[in-house]
Coordinates of N, CA and C in Angstrom, one line a residue:
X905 N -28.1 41.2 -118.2 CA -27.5 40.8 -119.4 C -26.9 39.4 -119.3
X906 N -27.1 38.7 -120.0 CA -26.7 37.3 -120.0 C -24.9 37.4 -120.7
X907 N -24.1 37.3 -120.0 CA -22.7 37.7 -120.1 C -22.0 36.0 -120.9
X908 N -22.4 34.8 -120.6 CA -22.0 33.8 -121.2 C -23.1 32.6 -121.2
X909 N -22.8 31.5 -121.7 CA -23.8 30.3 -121.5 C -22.8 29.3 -121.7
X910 N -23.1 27.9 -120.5 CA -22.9 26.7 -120.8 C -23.4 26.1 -120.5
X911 N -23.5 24.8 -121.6 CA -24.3 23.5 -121.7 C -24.5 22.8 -123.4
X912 N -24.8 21.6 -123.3 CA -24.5 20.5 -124.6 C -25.3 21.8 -125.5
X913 N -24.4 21.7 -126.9 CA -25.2 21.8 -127.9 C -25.8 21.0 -128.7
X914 N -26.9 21.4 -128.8 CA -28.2 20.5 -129.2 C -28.4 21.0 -130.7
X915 N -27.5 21.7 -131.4 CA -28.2 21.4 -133.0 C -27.0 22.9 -133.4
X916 N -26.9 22.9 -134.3 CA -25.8 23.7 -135.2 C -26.6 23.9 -136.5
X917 N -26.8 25.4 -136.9 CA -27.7 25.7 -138.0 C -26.5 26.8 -138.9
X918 N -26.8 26.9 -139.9 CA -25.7 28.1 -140.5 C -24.8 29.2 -139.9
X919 N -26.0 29.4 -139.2 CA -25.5 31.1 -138.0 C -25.5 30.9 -137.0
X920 N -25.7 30.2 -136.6 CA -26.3 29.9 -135.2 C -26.1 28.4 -134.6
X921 N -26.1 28.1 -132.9 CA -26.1 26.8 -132.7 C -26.9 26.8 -131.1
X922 N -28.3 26.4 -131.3 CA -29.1 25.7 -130.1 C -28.0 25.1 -128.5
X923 N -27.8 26.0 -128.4 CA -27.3 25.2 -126.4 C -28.6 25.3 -125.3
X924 N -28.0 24.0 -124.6 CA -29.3 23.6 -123.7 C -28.8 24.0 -122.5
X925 N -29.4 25.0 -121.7 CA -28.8 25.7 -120.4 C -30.4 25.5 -119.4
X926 N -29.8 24.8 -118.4 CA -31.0 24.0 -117.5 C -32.5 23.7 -118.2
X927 N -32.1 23.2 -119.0 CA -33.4 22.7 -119.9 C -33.9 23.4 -120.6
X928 N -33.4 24.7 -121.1 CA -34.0 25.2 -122.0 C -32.7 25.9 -123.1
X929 N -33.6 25.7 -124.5 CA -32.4 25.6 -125.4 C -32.0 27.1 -125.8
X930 N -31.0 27.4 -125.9 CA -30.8 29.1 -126.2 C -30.4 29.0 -127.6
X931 N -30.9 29.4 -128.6 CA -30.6 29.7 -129.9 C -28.9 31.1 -129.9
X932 N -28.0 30.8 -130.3 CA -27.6 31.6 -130.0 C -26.4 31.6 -131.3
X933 N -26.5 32.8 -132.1 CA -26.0 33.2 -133.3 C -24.6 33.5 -133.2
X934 N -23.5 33.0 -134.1 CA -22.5 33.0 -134.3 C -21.7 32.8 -135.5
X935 N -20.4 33.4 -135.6 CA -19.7 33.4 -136.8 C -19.4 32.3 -136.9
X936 N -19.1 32.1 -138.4 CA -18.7 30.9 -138.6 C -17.3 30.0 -138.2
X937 N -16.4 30.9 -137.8 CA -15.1 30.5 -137.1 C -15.9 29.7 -135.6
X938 N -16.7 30.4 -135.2 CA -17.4 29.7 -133.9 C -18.0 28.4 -134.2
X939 N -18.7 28.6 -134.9 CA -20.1 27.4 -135.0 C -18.7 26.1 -135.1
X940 N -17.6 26.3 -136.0 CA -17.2 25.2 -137.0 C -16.1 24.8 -135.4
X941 N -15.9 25.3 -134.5 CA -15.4 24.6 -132.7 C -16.5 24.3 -132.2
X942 N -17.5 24.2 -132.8 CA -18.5 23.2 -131.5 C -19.0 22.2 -132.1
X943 N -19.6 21.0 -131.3 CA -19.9 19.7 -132.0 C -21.1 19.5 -130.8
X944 N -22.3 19.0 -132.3 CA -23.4 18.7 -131.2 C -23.3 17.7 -130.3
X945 N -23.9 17.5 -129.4 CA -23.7 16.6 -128.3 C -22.7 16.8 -126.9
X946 N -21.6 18.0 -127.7 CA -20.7 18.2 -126.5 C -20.7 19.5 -125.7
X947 N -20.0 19.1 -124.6 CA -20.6 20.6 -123.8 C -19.9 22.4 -124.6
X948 N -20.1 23.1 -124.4 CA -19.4 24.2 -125.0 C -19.9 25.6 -124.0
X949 N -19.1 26.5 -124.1 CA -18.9 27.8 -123.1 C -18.9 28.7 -124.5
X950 N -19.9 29.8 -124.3 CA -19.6 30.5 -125.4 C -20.0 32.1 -124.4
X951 N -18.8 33.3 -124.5 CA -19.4 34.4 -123.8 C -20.3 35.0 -125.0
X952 N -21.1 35.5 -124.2 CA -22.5 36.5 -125.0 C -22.8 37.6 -124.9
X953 N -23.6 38.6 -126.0 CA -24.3 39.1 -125.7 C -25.7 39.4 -126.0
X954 N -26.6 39.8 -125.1 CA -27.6 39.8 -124.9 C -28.2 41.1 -126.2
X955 N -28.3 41.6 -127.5 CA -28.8 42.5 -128.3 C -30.6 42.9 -128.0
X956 N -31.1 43.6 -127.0 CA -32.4 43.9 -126.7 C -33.6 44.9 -128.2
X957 N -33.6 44.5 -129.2 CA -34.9 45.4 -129.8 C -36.5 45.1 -129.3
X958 N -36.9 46.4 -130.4 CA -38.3 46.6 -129.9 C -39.2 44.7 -129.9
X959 N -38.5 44.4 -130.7 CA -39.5 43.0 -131.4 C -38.7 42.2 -130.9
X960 N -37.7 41.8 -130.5 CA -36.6 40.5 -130.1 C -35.5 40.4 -129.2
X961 N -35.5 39.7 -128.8 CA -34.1 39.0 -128.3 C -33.3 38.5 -128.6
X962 N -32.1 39.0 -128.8 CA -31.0 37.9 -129.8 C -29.7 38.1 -129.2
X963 N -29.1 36.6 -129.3 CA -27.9 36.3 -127.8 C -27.1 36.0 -129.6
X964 N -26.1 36.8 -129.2 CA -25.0 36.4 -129.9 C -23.6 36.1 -129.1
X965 N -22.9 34.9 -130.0 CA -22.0 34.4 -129.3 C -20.5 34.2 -129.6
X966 N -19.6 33.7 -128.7 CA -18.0 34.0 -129.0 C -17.1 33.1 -128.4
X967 N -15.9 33.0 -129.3 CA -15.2 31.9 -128.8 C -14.9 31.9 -127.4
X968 N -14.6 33.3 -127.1 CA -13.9 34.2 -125.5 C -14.1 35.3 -125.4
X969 N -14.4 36.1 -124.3 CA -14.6 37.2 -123.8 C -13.8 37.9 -124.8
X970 N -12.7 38.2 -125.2 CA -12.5 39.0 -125.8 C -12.8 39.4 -127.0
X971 N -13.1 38.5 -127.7 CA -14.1 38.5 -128.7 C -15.6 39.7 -128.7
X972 N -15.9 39.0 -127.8 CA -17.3 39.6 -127.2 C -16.8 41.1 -126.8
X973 N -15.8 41.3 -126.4 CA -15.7 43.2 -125.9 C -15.3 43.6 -127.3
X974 N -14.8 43.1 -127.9 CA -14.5 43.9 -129.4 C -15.8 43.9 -129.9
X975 N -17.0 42.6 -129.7 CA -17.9 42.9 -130.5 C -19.0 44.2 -129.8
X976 N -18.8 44.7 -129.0 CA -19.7 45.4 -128.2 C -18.9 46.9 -128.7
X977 N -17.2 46.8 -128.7 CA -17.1 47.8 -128.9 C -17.3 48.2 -130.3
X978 N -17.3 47.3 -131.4 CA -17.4 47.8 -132.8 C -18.8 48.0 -132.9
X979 N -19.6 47.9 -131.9 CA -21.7 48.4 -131.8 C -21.8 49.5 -131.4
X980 N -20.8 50.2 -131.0 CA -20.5 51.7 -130.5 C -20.6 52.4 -132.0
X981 N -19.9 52.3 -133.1 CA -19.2 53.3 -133.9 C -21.0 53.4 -134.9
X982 N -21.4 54.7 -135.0 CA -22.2 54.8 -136.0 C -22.6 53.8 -137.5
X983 N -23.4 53.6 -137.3 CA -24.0 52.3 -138.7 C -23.6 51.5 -138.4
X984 N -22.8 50.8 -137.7 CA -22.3 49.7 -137.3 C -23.5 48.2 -136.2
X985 N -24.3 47.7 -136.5 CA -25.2 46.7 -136.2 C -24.5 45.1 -135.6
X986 N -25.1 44.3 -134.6 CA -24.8 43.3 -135.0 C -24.4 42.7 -135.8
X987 N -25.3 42.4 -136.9 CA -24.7 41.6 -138.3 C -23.4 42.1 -138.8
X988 N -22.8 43.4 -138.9 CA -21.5 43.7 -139.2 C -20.7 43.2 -138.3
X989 N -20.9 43.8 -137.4 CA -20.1 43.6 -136.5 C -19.3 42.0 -136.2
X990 N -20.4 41.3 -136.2 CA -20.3 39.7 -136.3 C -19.3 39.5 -137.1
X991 N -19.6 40.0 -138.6 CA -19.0 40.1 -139.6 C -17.4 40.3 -139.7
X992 N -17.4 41.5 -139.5 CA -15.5 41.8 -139.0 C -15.0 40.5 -138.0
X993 N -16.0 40.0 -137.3 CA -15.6 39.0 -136.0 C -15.0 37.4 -136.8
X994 N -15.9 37.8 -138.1 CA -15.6 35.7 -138.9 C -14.7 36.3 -140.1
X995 N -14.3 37.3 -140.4 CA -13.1 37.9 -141.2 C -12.2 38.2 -140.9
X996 N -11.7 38.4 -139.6 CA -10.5 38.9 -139.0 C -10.4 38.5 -137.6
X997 N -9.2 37.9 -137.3 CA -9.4 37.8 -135.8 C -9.1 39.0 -135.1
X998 N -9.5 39.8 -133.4 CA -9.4 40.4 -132.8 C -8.3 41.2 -132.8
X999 N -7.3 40.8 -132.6 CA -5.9 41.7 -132.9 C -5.5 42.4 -134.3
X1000 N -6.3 41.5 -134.8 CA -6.1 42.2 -136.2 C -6.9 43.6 -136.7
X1001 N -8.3 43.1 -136.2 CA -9.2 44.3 -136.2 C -8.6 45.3 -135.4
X1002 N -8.1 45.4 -134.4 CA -7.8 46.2 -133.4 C -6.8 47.3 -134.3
X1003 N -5.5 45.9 -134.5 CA -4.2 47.1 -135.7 C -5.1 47.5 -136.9
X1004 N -6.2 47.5 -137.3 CA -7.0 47.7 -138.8 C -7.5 49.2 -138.6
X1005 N -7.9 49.2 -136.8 CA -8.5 50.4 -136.5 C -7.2 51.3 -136.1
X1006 N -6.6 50.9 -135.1 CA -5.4 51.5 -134.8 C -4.7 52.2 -135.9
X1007 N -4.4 51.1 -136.8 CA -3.0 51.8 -138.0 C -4.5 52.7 -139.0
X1008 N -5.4 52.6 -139.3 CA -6.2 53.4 -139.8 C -5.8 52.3 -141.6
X1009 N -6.1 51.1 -141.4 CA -5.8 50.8 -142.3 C -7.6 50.2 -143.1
X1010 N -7.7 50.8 -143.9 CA -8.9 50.8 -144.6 C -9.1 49.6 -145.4
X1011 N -8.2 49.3 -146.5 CA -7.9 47.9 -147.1 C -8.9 46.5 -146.2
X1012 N -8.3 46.4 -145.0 CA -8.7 45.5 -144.0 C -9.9 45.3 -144.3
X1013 N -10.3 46.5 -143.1 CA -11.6 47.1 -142.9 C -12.8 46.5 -143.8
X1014 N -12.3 47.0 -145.2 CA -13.1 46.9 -146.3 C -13.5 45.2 -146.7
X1015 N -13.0 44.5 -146.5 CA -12.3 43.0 -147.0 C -14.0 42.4 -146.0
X1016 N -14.4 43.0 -145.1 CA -15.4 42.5 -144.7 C -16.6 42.7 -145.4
X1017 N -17.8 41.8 -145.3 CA -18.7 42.2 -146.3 C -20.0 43.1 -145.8
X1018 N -20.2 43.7 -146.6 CA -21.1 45.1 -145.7 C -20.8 46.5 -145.5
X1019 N -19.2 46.8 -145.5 CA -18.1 47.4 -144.7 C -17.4 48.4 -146.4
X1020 N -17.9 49.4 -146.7 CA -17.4 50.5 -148.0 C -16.4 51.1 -147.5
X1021 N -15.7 51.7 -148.1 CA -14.6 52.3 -147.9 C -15.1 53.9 -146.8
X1022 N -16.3 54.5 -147.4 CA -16.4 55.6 -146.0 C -17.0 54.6 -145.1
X1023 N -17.8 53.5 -144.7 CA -17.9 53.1 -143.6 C -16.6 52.4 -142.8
X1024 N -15.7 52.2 -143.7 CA -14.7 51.8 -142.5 C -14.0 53.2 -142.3
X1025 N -13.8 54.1 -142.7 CA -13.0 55.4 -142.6 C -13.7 55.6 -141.3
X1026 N -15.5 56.3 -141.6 CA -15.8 56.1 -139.7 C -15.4 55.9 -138.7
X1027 N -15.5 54.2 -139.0 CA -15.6 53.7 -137.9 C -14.0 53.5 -137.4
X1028 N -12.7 54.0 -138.4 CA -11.5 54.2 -137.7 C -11.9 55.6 -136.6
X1029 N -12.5 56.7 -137.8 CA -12.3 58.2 -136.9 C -12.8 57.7 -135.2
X1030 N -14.3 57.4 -135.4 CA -14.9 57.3 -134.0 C -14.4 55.8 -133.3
X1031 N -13.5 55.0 -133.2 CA -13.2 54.0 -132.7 C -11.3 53.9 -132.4
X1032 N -11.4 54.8 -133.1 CA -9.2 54.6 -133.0 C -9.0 54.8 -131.6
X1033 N -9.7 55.9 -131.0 CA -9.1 56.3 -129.5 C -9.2 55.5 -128.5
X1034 N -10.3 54.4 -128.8 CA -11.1 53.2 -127.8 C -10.4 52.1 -128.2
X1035 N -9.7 51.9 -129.0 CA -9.5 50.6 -129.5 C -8.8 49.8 -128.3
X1036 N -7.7 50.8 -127.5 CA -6.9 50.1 -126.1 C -5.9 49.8 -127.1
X1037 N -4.9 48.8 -126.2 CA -3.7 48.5 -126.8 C -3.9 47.6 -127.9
X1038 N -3.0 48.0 -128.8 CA -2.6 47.0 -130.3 C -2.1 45.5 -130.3
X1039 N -2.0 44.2 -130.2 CA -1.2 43.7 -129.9 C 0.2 43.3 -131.0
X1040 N 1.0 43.0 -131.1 CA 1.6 42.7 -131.6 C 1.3 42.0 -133.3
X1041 N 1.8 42.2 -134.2 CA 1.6 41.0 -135.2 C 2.4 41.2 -136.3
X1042 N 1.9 40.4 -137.8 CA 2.7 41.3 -138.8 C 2.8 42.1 -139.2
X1043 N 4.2 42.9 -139.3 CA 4.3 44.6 -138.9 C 4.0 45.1 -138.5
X1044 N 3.5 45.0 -136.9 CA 3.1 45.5 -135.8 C 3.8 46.9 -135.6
X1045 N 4.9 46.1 -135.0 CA 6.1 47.3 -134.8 C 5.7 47.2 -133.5
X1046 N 5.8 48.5 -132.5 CA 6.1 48.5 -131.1 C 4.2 48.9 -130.8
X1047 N 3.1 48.2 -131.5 CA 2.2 48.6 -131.3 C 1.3 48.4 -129.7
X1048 N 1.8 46.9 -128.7 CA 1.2 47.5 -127.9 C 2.0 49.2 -127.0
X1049 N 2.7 49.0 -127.0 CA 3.3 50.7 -126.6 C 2.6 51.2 -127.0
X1050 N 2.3 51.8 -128.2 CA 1.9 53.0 -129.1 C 0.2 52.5 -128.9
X1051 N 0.0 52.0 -128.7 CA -1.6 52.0 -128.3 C -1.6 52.1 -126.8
X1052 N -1.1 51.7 -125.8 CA -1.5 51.3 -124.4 C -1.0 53.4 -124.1
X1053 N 0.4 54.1 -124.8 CA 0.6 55.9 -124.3 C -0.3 56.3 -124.9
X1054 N -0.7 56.0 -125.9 CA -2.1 56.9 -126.5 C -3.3 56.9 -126.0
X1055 N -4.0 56.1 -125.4 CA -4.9 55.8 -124.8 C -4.9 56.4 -123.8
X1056 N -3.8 56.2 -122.9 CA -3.4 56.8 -121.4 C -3.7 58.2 -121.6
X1057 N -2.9 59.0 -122.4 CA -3.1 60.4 -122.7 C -3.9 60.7 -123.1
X1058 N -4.9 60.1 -124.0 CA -5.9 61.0 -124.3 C -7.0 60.9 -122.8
X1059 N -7.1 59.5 -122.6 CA -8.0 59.5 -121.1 C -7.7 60.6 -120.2
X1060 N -6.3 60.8 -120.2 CA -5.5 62.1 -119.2 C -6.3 63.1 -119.9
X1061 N -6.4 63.5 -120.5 CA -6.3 65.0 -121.0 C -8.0 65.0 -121.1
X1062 N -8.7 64.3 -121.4 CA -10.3 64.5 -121.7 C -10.5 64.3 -119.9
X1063 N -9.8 64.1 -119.3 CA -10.6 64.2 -117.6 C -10.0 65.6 -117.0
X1064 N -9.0 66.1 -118.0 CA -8.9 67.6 -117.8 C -9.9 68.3 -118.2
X1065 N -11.0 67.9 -119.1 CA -12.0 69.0 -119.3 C -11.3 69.4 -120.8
X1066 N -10.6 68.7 -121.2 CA -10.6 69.5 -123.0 C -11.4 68.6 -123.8
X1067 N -12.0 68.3 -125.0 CA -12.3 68.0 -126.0 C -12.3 66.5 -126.4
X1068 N -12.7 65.5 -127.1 CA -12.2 64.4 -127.3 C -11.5 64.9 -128.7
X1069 N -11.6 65.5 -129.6 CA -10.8 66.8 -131.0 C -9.7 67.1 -130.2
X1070 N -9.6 67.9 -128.9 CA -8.1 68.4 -129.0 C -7.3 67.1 -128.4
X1071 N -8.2 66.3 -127.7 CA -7.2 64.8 -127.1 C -6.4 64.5 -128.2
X1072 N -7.4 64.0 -129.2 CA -6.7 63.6 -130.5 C -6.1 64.3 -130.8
X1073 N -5.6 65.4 -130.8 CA -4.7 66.5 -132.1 C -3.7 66.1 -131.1
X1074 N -3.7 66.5 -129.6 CA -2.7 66.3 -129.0 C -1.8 65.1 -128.5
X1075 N -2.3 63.9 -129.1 CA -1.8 62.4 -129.0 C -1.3 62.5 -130.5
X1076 N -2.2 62.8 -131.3 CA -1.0 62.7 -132.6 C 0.0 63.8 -133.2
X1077 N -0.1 65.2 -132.3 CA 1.2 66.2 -132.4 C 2.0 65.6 -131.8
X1078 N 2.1 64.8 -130.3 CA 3.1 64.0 -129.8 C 3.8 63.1 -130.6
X1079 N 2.7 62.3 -131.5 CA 3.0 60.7 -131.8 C 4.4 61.4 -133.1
X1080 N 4.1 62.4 -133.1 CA 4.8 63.0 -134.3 C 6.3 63.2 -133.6
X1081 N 6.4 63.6 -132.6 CA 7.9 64.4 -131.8 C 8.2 63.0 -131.8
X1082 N 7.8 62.0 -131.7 CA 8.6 60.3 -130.9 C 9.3 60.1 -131.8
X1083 N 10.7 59.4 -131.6 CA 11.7 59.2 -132.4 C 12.4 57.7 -131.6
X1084 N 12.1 56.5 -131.4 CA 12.5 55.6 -130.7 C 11.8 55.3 -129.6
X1085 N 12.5 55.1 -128.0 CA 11.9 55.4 -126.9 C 10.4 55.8 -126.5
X1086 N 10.0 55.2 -126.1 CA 8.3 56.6 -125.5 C 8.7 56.8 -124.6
X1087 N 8.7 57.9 -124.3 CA 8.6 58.5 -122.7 C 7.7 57.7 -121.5
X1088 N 7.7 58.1 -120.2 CA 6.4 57.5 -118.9 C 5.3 58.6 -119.6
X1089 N 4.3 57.8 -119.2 CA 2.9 58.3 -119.7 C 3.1 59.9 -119.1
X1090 N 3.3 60.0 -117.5 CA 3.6 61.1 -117.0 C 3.9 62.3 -117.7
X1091 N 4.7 61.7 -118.7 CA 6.0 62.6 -119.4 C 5.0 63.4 -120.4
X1092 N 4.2 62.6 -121.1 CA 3.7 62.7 -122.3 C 2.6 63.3 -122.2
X1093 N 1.7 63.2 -120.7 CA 0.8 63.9 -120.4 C 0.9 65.2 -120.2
X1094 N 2.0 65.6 -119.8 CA 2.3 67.0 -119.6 C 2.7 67.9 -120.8
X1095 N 3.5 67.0 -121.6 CA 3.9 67.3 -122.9 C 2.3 67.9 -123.9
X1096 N 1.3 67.1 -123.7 CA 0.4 67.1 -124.2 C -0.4 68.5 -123.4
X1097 N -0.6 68.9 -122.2 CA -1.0 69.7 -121.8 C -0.4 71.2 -121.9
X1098 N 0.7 71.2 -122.4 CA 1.5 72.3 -122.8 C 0.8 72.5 -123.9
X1099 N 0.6 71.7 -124.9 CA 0.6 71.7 -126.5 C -1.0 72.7 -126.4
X1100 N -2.0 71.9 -125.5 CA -3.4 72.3 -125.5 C -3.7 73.8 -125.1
X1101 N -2.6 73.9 -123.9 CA -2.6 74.9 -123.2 C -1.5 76.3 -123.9
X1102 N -1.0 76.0 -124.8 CA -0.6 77.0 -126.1 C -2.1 77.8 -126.6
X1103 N -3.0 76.4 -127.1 CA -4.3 76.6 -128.1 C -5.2 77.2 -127.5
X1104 N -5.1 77.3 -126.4 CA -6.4 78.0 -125.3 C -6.1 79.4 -125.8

């Protein structure tokens, strides 16, 4: 997998902007927040991913790695394609998409073009648990917490051999008992194991 590329860019097209990496030029497709940081002639680093179909090769590109793992991870959730996914990437920056999936906020979601109200609902259900921590923002609230225990526990409890269905029921019966404070993950994992271990 070609993980990043650098060297001059040689030409800037709507979607896309030509970089010359040891003499040969990589066409390499990007949102428009990207393209409009690069200038022909000068050098630029863009991380990548390499998209393999039957008919093509197509290197899509990103300001920074992080970019790039959100765009890999939003190619995970059912119907979801490069071109959306791109999409959400020149509509929202990364933390935001993150709290959009996290808080289950649909509005967001939707504001991208492509993206209906059941396709973002999806792509909350099958992506909320992966999303990793929240970062902070407006009205965040204490969201990396609440994303970094949730995560932890459901990973705990699906390497016990239950369900990715009861992970989730049992990270959001918890999320429910919290009143201030979070507990150590420890605390919550066990809390959560009781809960499952009722349901058996």
């Amino acid at each position: 997998m070609i993980a990043s590329v650098r060297g001059v860019v040689t030409a800037i097209l709507p979607d896309s902007a030509v970089v010359e990496v040891g003499g040969v030029g990589m066409r390499v497709f990007c949102a428009p927040n990207t393209l409009a940081s690069l200038r022909t002639g000068a050098e630029a680093r863009l991380a990548t991913t390499l998209i393999v179909r039957e008919d093509s090769l197509t290197l899509y590109g990103f300001a920074d790695d992080d970019e790039r793992q959100l765009f890999e991870l939003l190619l995970t959730a059912n119907g979801v394609g490069p071109r959306i996914a791109q999409a959400v990437l020149a509509v929202h920056q990364p933390d935001a998409v993150r709290r959009a999936i996290g808080g289950g906020d649909i509005a967001a979601l939707t504001q991208v073009p492509g993206i209906g109200k059941r396709g973002a609902e999806k792509m909350i259900v099958e992506l909320k648990g992966k999303i990793g921590p929240v970062g902070l923002g407006d009205g965040a609230g204490a969201g990396v917490l609440a994303g970094a225990w949730q995560e932890q526990v459901r990973q705990g409890v699906l390497a016990l051999g239950w369900t990715a269905t009861q992970a989730d029921q049992a990270v959001a019966a918890i999320a429910e008992t919290l009143d201030g404070d979070v507990p150590p993950v420890p605390v919550l994992l066990r809390q959560a194991i009781r809960l499952l271990g009722k349901s058996r």
